GROMACS .gro file of C-alpha atoms in nm:
model
  211
    1TYR     CA    1  -7.106  -1.246  -3.720
    2LYS     CA    2  -6.785  -1.322  -3.577
    3GLN     CA    3  -6.800  -0.981  -3.469
    4ALA     CA    4  -6.717  -1.051  -3.112
    5SER     CA    5  -6.382  -0.862  -3.069
    6ALA     CA    6  -6.562  -0.534  -3.223
    7HIS     CA    7  -6.900  -0.545  -2.966
    8HIS     CA    8  -6.590  -0.560  -2.730
    9ILE     CA    9  -6.479  -0.207  -2.825
   10VAL     CA   10  -6.792  -0.058  -2.954
   11SER     CA   11  -6.984  -0.162  -2.673
   12PRO     CA   12  -6.827   0.043  -2.425
   13VAL     CA   13  -6.800   0.387  -2.684
   14ARG     CA   14  -7.189   0.351  -2.709
   15ASP     CA   15  -7.224   0.307  -2.292
   16THR     CA   16  -6.956   0.640  -2.266
   17VAL     CA   17  -7.142   0.849  -2.552
   18SER     CA   18  -7.452   0.734  -2.362
   19LYS     CA   19  -7.332   0.903  -2.010
   20LEU     CA   20  -7.172   1.185  -2.191
   21ILE     CA   21  -7.550   1.273  -2.348
   22CYS     CA   22  -7.731   1.152  -2.068
   23SER     CA   23  -7.786   1.287  -1.655
   24THR     CA   24  -7.585   1.102  -1.431
   25THR     CA   25  -7.876   1.067  -1.207
   26ASP     CA   26  -8.019   0.850  -1.493
   27CYS     CA   27  -7.689   0.615  -1.492
   28SER     CA   28  -7.435   0.492  -1.329
   29LEU     CA   29  -7.053   0.580  -1.424
   30ARG     CA   30  -6.940   0.220  -1.310
   31PRO     CA   31  -6.948  -0.034  -1.695
   32HIS     CA   32  -7.139  -0.239  -1.764
   33GLU     CA   33  -6.864  -0.467  -1.688
   34GLU     CA   34  -6.455  -0.486  -1.631
   35THR     CA   35  -6.374  -0.570  -1.955
   36TYR     CA   36  -6.029  -0.404  -2.022
   37TYR     CA   37  -6.215  -0.125  -2.285
   38SER     CA   38  -6.526  -0.074  -2.078
   39LEU     CA   39  -6.287  -0.013  -1.759
   40LEU     CA   40  -6.069   0.256  -2.061
   41PHE     CA   41  -6.360   0.466  -2.145
   42ALA     CA   42  -6.503   0.449  -1.760
   43THR     CA   43  -6.224   0.590  -1.669
   44ILE     CA   44  -6.210   0.875  -1.890
   45VAL     CA   45  -6.645   0.967  -1.836
   46SER     CA   46  -6.543   0.896  -1.444
   47TYR     CA   47  -6.274   1.183  -1.490
   48ILE     CA   48  -6.494   1.458  -1.713
   49PHE     CA   49  -6.783   1.347  -1.481
   50CYS     CA   50  -6.478   1.494  -1.148
   51ASP     CA   51  -6.544   1.145  -0.950
   52TYR     CA   52  -6.183   1.124  -0.910
   53LYS     CA   53  -6.204   0.884  -0.597
   54LEU     CA   54  -6.361   0.602  -0.918
   55ALA     CA   55  -6.145   0.730  -1.166
   56LEU     CA   56  -5.883   0.622  -0.959
   57GLU     CA   57  -6.034   0.326  -0.858
   58LEU     CA   58  -6.119   0.209  -1.295
   59LEU     CA   59  -5.786   0.318  -1.378
   60GLU     CA   60  -5.618   0.079  -1.149
   61LYS     CA   61  -5.837  -0.197  -1.235
   62ARG     CA   62  -5.694  -0.162  -1.624
   63LEU     CA   63  -5.399  -0.123  -1.497
   64ASP     CA   64  -5.451  -0.477  -1.377
   65SER     CA   65  -5.625  -0.570  -1.712
   66GLU     CA   66  -5.345  -0.435  -1.944
   67LYS     CA   67  -5.137  -0.732  -1.805
   68LEU     CA   68  -5.294  -0.944  -1.902
   69VAL     CA   69  -5.400  -0.797  -2.288
   70PRO     CA   70  -5.096  -0.834  -2.523
   71ARG     CA   71  -5.153  -0.532  -2.724
   72ASN     CA   72  -5.376  -0.219  -2.617
   73CYS     CA   73  -5.490   0.127  -2.813
   74SER     CA   74  -5.326   0.444  -2.676
   75PHE     CA   75  -5.543   0.604  -2.889
   76PHE     CA   76  -5.323   0.875  -2.993
   77GLY     CA   77  -5.222   0.970  -2.612
   78THR     CA   78  -5.538   1.000  -2.511
   79LYS     CA   79  -5.537   0.722  -2.257
   80GLU     CA   80  -5.194   0.847  -2.065
   81PHE     CA   81  -5.326   1.205  -2.078
   82PHE     CA   82  -5.697   1.099  -1.883
   83ASP     CA   83  -5.449   0.898  -1.658
   84GLY     CA   84  -5.183   1.175  -1.599
   85LEU     CA   85  -5.499   1.374  -1.518
   86ILE     CA   86  -5.565   1.196  -1.300
   87TYR     CA   87  -5.341   1.098  -1.059
   88LEU     CA   88  -5.283   1.497  -1.057
   89ALA     CA   89  -5.659   1.534  -0.938
   90VAL     CA   90  -5.631   1.276  -0.669
   91ALA     CA   91  -5.321   1.453  -0.582
   92ARG     CA   92  -5.442   1.759  -0.486
   93SER     CA   93  -5.680   1.625  -0.301
   94SER     CA   94  -5.475   1.374  -0.096
   95PRO     CA   95  -5.244   1.498   0.074
   96ASP     CA   96  -5.065   1.234   0.308
   97LEU     CA   97  -5.026   1.072  -0.083
   98LYS     CA   98  -4.982   1.416  -0.252
   99TRP     CA   99  -4.641   1.322  -0.377
  100VAL     CA  100  -4.655   0.976  -0.495
  101PHE     CA  101  -4.944   1.061  -0.722
  102TYR     CA  102  -4.762   1.341  -0.887
  103PHE     CA  103  -4.471   1.167  -0.993
  104LYS     CA  104  -4.718   0.874  -1.123
  105ALA     CA  105  -4.837   1.164  -1.317
  106ASN     CA  106  -4.459   1.324  -1.403
  107GLN     CA  107  -4.377   0.983  -1.541
  108ILE     CA  108  -4.690   1.102  -1.770
  109ILE     CA  109  -4.579   1.344  -1.901
  110SER     CA  110  -4.219   1.259  -2.047
  111LYS     CA  111  -4.447   0.992  -2.150
  112LEU     CA  112  -4.677   1.247  -2.336
  113GLU     CA  113  -4.322   1.501  -2.455
  114SER     CA  114  -4.221   1.142  -2.673
  115PHE     CA  115  -4.585   1.152  -2.809
  116VAL     CA  116  -4.502   1.497  -2.919
  117GLN     CA  117  -4.233   1.471  -3.094
  118ILE     CA  118  -4.435   1.171  -3.286
  119GLY     CA  119  -4.717   1.429  -3.306
  120LYS     CA  120  -4.787   1.759  -3.264
  121PHE     CA  121  -5.080   1.827  -3.395
  122ASN     CA  122  -5.246   1.560  -3.132
  123SER     CA  123  -5.104   1.557  -2.897
  124GLU     CA  124  -4.901   1.864  -2.762
  125HIS     CA  125  -5.304   2.077  -2.617
  126LYS     CA  126  -5.290   1.731  -2.388
  127LEU     CA  127  -4.917   1.760  -2.250
  128LEU     CA  128  -4.916   2.153  -2.208
  129LEU     CA  129  -5.316   2.103  -2.053
  130LEU     CA  130  -5.077   1.772  -1.802
  131GLN     CA  131  -4.824   2.035  -1.749
  132ALA     CA  132  -5.098   2.354  -1.586
  133GLU     CA  133  -5.235   2.080  -1.385
  134SER     CA  134  -4.885   1.963  -1.264
  135GLU     CA  135  -4.738   2.330  -1.194
  136CYS     CA  136  -5.035   2.366  -0.975
  137VAL     CA  137  -4.977   2.060  -0.728
  138SER     CA  138  -4.607   2.179  -0.722
  139GLY     CA  139  -4.770   2.535  -0.657
  140ASP     CA  140  -4.575   2.693  -0.923
  141THR     CA  141  -4.910   2.965  -1.018
  142ASP     CA  142  -4.787   3.176  -1.273
  143VAL     CA  143  -4.653   2.896  -1.464
  144ALA     CA  144  -4.985   2.656  -1.452
  145LEU     CA  145  -5.221   2.966  -1.534
  146ASN     CA  146  -5.017   3.057  -1.882
  147LYS     CA  147  -4.985   2.665  -1.919
  148TYR     CA  148  -5.355   2.657  -1.851
  149LYS     CA  149  -5.409   2.904  -2.137
  150LEU     CA  150  -5.152   2.795  -2.343
  151ALA     CA  151  -5.336   2.426  -2.350
  152ILE     CA  152  -5.649   2.594  -2.448
  153ALA     CA  153  -5.521   2.769  -2.730
  154THR     CA  154  -5.381   2.482  -2.888
  155ALA     CA  155  -5.699   2.290  -2.829
  156LYS     CA  156  -5.894   2.549  -3.024
  157LYS     CA  157  -5.639   2.589  -3.278
  158ARG     CA  158  -5.670   2.171  -3.381
  159ASP     CA  159  -6.051   2.195  -3.307
  160PHE     CA  160  -6.023   1.923  -2.983
  161ILE     CA  161  -6.392   2.089  -2.853
  162GLN     CA  162  -6.371   1.855  -2.612
  163GLU     CA  163  -6.056   1.895  -2.480
  164GLN     CA  164  -6.086   2.286  -2.448
  165ALA     CA  165  -6.432   2.219  -2.266
  166ILE     CA  166  -6.160   1.984  -2.022
  167ALA     CA  167  -5.921   2.235  -1.981
  168ASN     CA  168  -6.171   2.574  -1.974
  169GLU     CA  169  -6.301   2.358  -1.704
  170ARG     CA  170  -6.011   2.319  -1.587
  171LEU     CA  171  -5.890   2.648  -1.562
  172ALA     CA  172  -6.196   2.786  -1.360
  173ASP     CA  173  -6.118   2.558  -1.099
  174PHE     CA  174  -5.763   2.690  -1.075
  175PHE     CA  175  -5.922   3.084  -1.072
  176LEU     CA  176  -6.168   2.988  -0.794
  177ARG     CA  177  -5.968   2.769  -0.597
  178HIS     CA  178  -5.721   3.132  -0.635
  179GLY     CA  179  -6.014   3.381  -0.560
  180ASP     CA  180  -6.096   3.499  -0.903
  181SER     CA  181  -6.491   3.425  -0.936
  182ASN     CA  182  -6.517   3.641  -1.196
  183ALA     CA  183  -6.252   3.483  -1.408
  184ALA     CA  184  -6.418   3.075  -1.231
  185ARG     CA  185  -6.757   3.225  -1.405
  186GLU     CA  186  -6.568   3.328  -1.737
  187HIS     CA  187  -6.450   3.004  -1.784
  188TYR     CA  188  -6.705   2.752  -1.628
  189GLY     CA  189  -6.931   2.935  -1.941
  190GLU     CA  190  -6.719   2.862  -2.192
  191ALA     CA  191  -6.658   2.490  -2.079
  192HIS     CA  192  -7.027   2.445  -2.082
  193SER     CA  193  -7.083   2.600  -2.428
  194LEU     CA  194  -6.834   2.385  -2.543
  195TYR     CA  195  -6.927   2.098  -2.434
  196ILE     CA  196  -7.269   2.137  -2.578
  197GLN     CA  197  -7.150   2.218  -2.872
  198TRP     CA  198  -6.955   1.854  -2.846
  199GLY     CA  199  -7.263   1.695  -2.748
  200ALA     CA  200  -7.161   1.650  -2.372
  201LYS     CA  201  -7.525   1.735  -2.271
  202GLY     CA  202  -7.552   1.531  -1.961
  203LYS     CA  203  -7.166   1.650  -1.863
  204ALA     CA  204  -7.252   2.023  -1.938
  205SER     CA  205  -7.608   1.987  -1.687
  206HIS     CA  206  -7.355   1.832  -1.450
  207MET     CA  207  -7.174   2.155  -1.403
  208CYS     CA  208  -7.501   2.336  -1.330
  209GLN     CA  209  -7.579   2.123  -1.040
  210ASN     CA  210  -7.212   2.138  -0.910
  211ILE     CA  211  -7.099   2.424  -0.941
   0.00000   0.00000   0.00000
């Protein structure tokens, strides 16, 4: 009774959890409806499953929908965190638009820096991973490697299992691009274990099928 507003939030969360648990072969990453929260969580799931093209499409739709939402939640910087990761992933794979998305990501990094000043516990590891990805795109591999390691250590220290998993996966991608298959294998394995620990068995299965 009179729970429509709660349903708009709870339903996308339920769908997100379902997709993380089950295999993507059994369900679509696209949201069932294009409400603000449905688009927000579908964007996050699409990124986690490495469908960056779909993640960018949903992100842009969500940004359009935000113009109609008088007040939206940042979820302690999580929304900005995934937006930045998506922009940097697309920048890496789109040479013609690389610097456009790189610039957008760095605007988000500046915003995360202000979040760290307010709530370091929730935001510092997110900022470190975004900085690592940004340095990787710009070509400073030494700084990127250090930031990846700091992001993993900080997420582990503060028990953010899901973001520790994502940081390990991104570091594994980094090593693979630079020809260090042994280090890549180690961090893919760590990411897989963390996803299982988080309960995201669908994502863990997806890793095994796509690496």
